Short mmCIF file of C-alpha atoms in Angstrom, two decimals:
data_model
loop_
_atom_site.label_atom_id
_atom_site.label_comp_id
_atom_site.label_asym_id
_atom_site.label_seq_id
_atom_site.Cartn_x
_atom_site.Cartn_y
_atom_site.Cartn_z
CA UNK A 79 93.63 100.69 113.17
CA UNK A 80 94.49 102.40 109.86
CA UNK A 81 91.45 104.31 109.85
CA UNK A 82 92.50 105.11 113.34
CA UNK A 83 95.78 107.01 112.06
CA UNK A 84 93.98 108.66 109.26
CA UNK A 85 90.91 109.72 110.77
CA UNK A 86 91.64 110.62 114.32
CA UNK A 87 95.09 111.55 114.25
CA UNK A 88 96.17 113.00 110.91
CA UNK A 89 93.98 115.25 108.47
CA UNK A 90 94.66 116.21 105.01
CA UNK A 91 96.47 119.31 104.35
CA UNK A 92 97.40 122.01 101.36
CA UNK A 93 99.82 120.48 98.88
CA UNK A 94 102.43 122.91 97.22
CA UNK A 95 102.01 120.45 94.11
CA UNK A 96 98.81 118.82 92.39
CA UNK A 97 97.97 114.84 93.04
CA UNK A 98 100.25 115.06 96.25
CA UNK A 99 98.08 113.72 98.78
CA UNK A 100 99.52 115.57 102.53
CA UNK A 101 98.50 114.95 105.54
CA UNK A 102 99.29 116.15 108.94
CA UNK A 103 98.59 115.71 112.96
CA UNK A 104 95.19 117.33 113.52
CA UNK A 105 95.58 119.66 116.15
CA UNK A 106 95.90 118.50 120.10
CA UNK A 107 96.13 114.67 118.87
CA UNK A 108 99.20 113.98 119.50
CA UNK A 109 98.73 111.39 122.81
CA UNK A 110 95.75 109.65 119.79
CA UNK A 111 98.49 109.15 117.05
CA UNK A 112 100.93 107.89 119.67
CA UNK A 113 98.27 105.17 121.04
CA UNK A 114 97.35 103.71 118.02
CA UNK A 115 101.31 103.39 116.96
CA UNK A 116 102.04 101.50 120.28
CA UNK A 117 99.43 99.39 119.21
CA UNK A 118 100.56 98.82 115.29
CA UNK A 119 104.12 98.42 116.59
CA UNK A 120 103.12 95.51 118.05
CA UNK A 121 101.37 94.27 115.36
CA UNK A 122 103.97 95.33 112.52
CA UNK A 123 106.66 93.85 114.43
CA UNK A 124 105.32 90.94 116.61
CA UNK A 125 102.22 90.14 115.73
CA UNK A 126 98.72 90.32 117.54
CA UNK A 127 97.96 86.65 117.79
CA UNK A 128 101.40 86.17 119.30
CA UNK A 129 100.88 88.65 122.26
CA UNK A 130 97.84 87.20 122.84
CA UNK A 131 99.12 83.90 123.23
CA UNK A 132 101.96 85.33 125.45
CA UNK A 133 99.03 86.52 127.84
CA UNK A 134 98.54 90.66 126.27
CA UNK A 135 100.76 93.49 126.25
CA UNK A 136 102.38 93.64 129.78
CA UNK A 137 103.69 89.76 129.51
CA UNK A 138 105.08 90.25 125.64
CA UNK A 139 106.58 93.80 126.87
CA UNK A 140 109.56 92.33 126.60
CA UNK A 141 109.59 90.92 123.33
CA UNK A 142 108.03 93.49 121.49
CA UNK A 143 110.85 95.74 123.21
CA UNK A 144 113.32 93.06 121.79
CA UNK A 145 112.07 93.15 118.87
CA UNK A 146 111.97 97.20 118.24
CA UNK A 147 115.42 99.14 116.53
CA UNK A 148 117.41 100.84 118.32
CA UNK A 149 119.56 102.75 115.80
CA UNK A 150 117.95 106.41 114.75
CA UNK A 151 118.24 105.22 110.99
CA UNK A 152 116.37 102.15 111.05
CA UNK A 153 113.81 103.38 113.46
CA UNK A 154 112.94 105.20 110.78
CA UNK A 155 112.84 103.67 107.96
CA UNK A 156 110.93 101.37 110.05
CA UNK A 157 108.44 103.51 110.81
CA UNK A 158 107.65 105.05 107.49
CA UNK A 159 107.15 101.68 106.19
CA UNK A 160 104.77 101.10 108.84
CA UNK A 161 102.96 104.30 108.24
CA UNK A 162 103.16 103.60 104.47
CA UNK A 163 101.42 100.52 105.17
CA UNK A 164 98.65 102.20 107.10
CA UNK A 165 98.24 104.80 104.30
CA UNK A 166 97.59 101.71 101.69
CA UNK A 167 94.87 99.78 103.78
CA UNK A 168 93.08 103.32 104.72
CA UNK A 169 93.50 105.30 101.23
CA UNK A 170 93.36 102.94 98.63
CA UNK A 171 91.71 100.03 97.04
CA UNK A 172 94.48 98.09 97.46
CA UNK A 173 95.32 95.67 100.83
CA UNK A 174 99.09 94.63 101.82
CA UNK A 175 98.46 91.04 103.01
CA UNK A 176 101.32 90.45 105.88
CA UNK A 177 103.11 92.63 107.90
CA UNK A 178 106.62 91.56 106.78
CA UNK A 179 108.28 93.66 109.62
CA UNK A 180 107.18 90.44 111.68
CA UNK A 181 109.91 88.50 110.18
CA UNK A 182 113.07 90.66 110.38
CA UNK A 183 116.34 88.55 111.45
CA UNK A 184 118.01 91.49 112.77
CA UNK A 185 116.19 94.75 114.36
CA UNK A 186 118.64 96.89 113.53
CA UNK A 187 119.12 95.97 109.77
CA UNK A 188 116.58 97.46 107.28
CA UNK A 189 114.29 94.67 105.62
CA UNK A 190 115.04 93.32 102.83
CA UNK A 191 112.94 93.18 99.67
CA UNK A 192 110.30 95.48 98.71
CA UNK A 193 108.64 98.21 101.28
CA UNK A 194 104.97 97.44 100.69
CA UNK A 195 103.54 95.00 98.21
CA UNK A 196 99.66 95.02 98.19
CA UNK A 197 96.79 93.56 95.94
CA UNK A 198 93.62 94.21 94.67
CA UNK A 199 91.63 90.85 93.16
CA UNK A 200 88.58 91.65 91.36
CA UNK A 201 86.78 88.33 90.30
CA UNK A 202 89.72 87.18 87.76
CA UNK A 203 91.24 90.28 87.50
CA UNK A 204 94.23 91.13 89.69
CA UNK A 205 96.44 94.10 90.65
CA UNK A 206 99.77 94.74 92.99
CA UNK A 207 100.88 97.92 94.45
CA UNK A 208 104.91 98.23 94.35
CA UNK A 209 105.60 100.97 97.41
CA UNK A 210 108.64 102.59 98.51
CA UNK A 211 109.04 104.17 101.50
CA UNK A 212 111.45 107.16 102.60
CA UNK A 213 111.56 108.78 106.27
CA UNK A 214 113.50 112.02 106.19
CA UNK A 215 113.62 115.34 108.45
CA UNK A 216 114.26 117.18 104.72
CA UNK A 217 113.84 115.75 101.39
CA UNK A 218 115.74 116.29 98.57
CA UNK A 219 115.78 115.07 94.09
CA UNK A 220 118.11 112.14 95.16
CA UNK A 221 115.91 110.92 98.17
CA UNK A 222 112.98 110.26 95.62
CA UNK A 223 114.99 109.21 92.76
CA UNK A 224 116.22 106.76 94.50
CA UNK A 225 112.94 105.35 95.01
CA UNK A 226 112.03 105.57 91.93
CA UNK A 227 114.52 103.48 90.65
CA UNK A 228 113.61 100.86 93.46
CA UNK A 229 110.30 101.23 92.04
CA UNK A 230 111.87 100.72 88.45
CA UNK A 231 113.73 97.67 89.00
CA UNK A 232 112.22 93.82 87.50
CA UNK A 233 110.89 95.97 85.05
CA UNK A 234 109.03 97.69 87.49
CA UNK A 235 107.09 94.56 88.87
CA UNK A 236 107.54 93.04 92.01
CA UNK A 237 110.77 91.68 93.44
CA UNK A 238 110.29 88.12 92.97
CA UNK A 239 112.15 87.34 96.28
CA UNK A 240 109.49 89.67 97.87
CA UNK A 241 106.30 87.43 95.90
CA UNK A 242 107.63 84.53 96.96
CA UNK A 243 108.32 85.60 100.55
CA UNK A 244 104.56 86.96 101.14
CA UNK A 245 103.30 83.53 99.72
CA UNK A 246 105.21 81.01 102.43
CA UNK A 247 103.44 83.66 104.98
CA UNK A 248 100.21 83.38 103.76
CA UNK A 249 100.74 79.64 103.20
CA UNK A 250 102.04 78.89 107.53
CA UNK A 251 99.30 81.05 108.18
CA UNK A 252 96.80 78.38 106.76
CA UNK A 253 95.63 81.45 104.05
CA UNK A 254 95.75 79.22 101.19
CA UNK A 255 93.75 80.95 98.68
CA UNK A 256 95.46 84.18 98.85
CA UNK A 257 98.71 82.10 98.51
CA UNK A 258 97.93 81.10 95.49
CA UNK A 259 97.44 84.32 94.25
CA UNK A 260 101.03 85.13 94.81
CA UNK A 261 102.10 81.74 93.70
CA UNK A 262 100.54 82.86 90.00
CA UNK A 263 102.03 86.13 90.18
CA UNK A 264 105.56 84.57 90.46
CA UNK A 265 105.34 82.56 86.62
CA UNK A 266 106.88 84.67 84.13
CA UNK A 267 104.52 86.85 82.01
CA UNK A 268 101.48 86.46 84.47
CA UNK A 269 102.00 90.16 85.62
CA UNK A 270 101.11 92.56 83.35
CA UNK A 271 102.86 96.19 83.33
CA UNK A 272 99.17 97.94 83.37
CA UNK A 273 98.28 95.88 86.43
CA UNK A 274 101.23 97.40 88.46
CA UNK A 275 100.82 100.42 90.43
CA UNK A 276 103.77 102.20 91.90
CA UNK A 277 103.86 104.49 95.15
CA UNK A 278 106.26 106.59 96.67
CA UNK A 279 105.42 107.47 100.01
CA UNK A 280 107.42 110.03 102.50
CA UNK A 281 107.63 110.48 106.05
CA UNK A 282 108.68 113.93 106.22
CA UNK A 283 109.57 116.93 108.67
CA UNK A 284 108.53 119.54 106.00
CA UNK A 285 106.25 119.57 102.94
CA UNK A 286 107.96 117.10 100.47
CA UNK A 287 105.11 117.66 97.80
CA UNK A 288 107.19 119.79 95.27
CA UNK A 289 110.08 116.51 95.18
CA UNK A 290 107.64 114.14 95.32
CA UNK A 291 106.02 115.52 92.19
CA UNK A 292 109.08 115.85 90.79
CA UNK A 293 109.69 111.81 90.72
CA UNK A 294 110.37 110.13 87.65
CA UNK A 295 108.06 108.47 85.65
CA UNK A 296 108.04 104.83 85.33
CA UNK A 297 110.48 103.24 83.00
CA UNK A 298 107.26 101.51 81.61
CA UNK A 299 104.74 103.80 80.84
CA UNK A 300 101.67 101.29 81.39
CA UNK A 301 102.38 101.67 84.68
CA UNK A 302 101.31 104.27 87.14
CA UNK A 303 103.28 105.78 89.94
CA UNK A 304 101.52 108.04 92.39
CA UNK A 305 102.88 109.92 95.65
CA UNK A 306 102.04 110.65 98.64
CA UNK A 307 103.28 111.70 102.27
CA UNK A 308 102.66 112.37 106.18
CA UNK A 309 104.70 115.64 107.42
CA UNK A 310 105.37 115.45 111.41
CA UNK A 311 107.45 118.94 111.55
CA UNK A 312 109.33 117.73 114.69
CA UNK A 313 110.18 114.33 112.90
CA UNK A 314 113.22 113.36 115.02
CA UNK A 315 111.83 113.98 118.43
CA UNK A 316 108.29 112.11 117.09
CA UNK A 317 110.04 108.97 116.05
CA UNK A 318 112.39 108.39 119.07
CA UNK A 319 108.65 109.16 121.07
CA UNK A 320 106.85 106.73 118.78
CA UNK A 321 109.46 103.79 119.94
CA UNK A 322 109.84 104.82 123.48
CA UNK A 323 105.63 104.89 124.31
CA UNK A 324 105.96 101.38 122.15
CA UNK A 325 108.38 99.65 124.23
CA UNK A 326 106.16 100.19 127.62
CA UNK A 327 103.55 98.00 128.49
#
């Protein structure tokens, strides 16, 4: 389904600043991108196993409804995280192993924790993306800075909360091996700063790229921070479309 977003619905386009990847709807795609978002909003949020066991879409209509925001804000945020998600599995070497919307005790309260947390494992050798998401009509310096000094905080690692809270997943979902994983990362010293990659991503209504590139670098400078963003120009009127074609069977 990420492939989905990034290769039928949105195409790259010109960046105003250099290693800003940009992408946009491709042209007449709109109904494509709004599809396969009814379908991840499920997923994200409930959980595909679970509306299968509730019988498919039309029966669990009602619980993936429930389990949608309501509020502008944290439809949002909501759905840049899912997007930022999308972006990791599709664009990067890197794979976010639970979709930690899923688990949210209240719809209309942000999640807690990091935004994205993903991992590369390469025989004994592993890696973890750090992400931060922002969803904006217009960005601005502080909109980035601030997640840059999300990224920055445990030393620019992983919120340990957020490690452990991907492991008990992984564990009740019988994933053992990849629990582990996170289970090693969580011992103190067992992450090293030039196995962290940060990533700022943006949900946007105009070009971000010239903020974005702006970000400051990582208190730490073995590790690397990269950017990157989707720009929907009518941002507002997409997202409250993106819940509303969601919530119908």
């Amino acid at each position: 389904m990420a492939k989905k977003l990034f290769d039928d619905w949105l195409e790259s386009m010109p960046s105003t600043a250099t290693d800003v990847p940009l992408f946009k709807e491709r042209a007449g795609t709109r109904s494509v991108g709004l599809d396969a978002l009814k379908k991840l909003l499920a997923d994200h949020f409930v959980g595909e196993e679970v509306v299968l066991k509730m019988g498919g879409y039309a029966k669990a209509a009602e619980t993936i409804k429930n389990s949608l925001p309501t509020n502008k804000r944290t439809r949002s945020g909501d759905l840049g995280e899912l997007i930022a998600t999308e972006y990791v599995d599709a664009k990067t070497t890197f794979r976010v192993p639970v979709r930690k919307l899923r688990w949210k005790s209240d719809r209309e309260m942000p999640m807690h924790g990091n935004d994205v947390i993903a991992i590369e494992v390469k025989g004994t050798s592993v890696r973890v993306l750090k992400g931060e998401s922002k969803s904006r009509v217009q960005f601005a310096t502080g909109v980035v800075e601030e997640a840059a000094k999300g990224l920055d905080g445990h030393d620019g690692r992983p919120n340990p909360s957020t490690l452990a809270f991907i492991m008990k997943r992984l564990y009740e979902q019988n994933r053992d091996q990849e629990a582990k994983v996170f289970g090693g990362l969580q011992v103190d010293g067992a992450l090293a700063a030039k196995n962290v990659f940060h990533l700022i991503f943006a949900l946007a209504g105009k070009d971000p790229s010239k903020h974005l590139a702006a970000a400051p670098k990582p208190k730490s400078s073995a590790i690397k921070r990269a950017t990157a963003a989707v720009v929907i120009t009518d941002h507002a009127a997409f997202v409250d479309m993106v819940y509303t074609n969601g919530a119908k069977p």
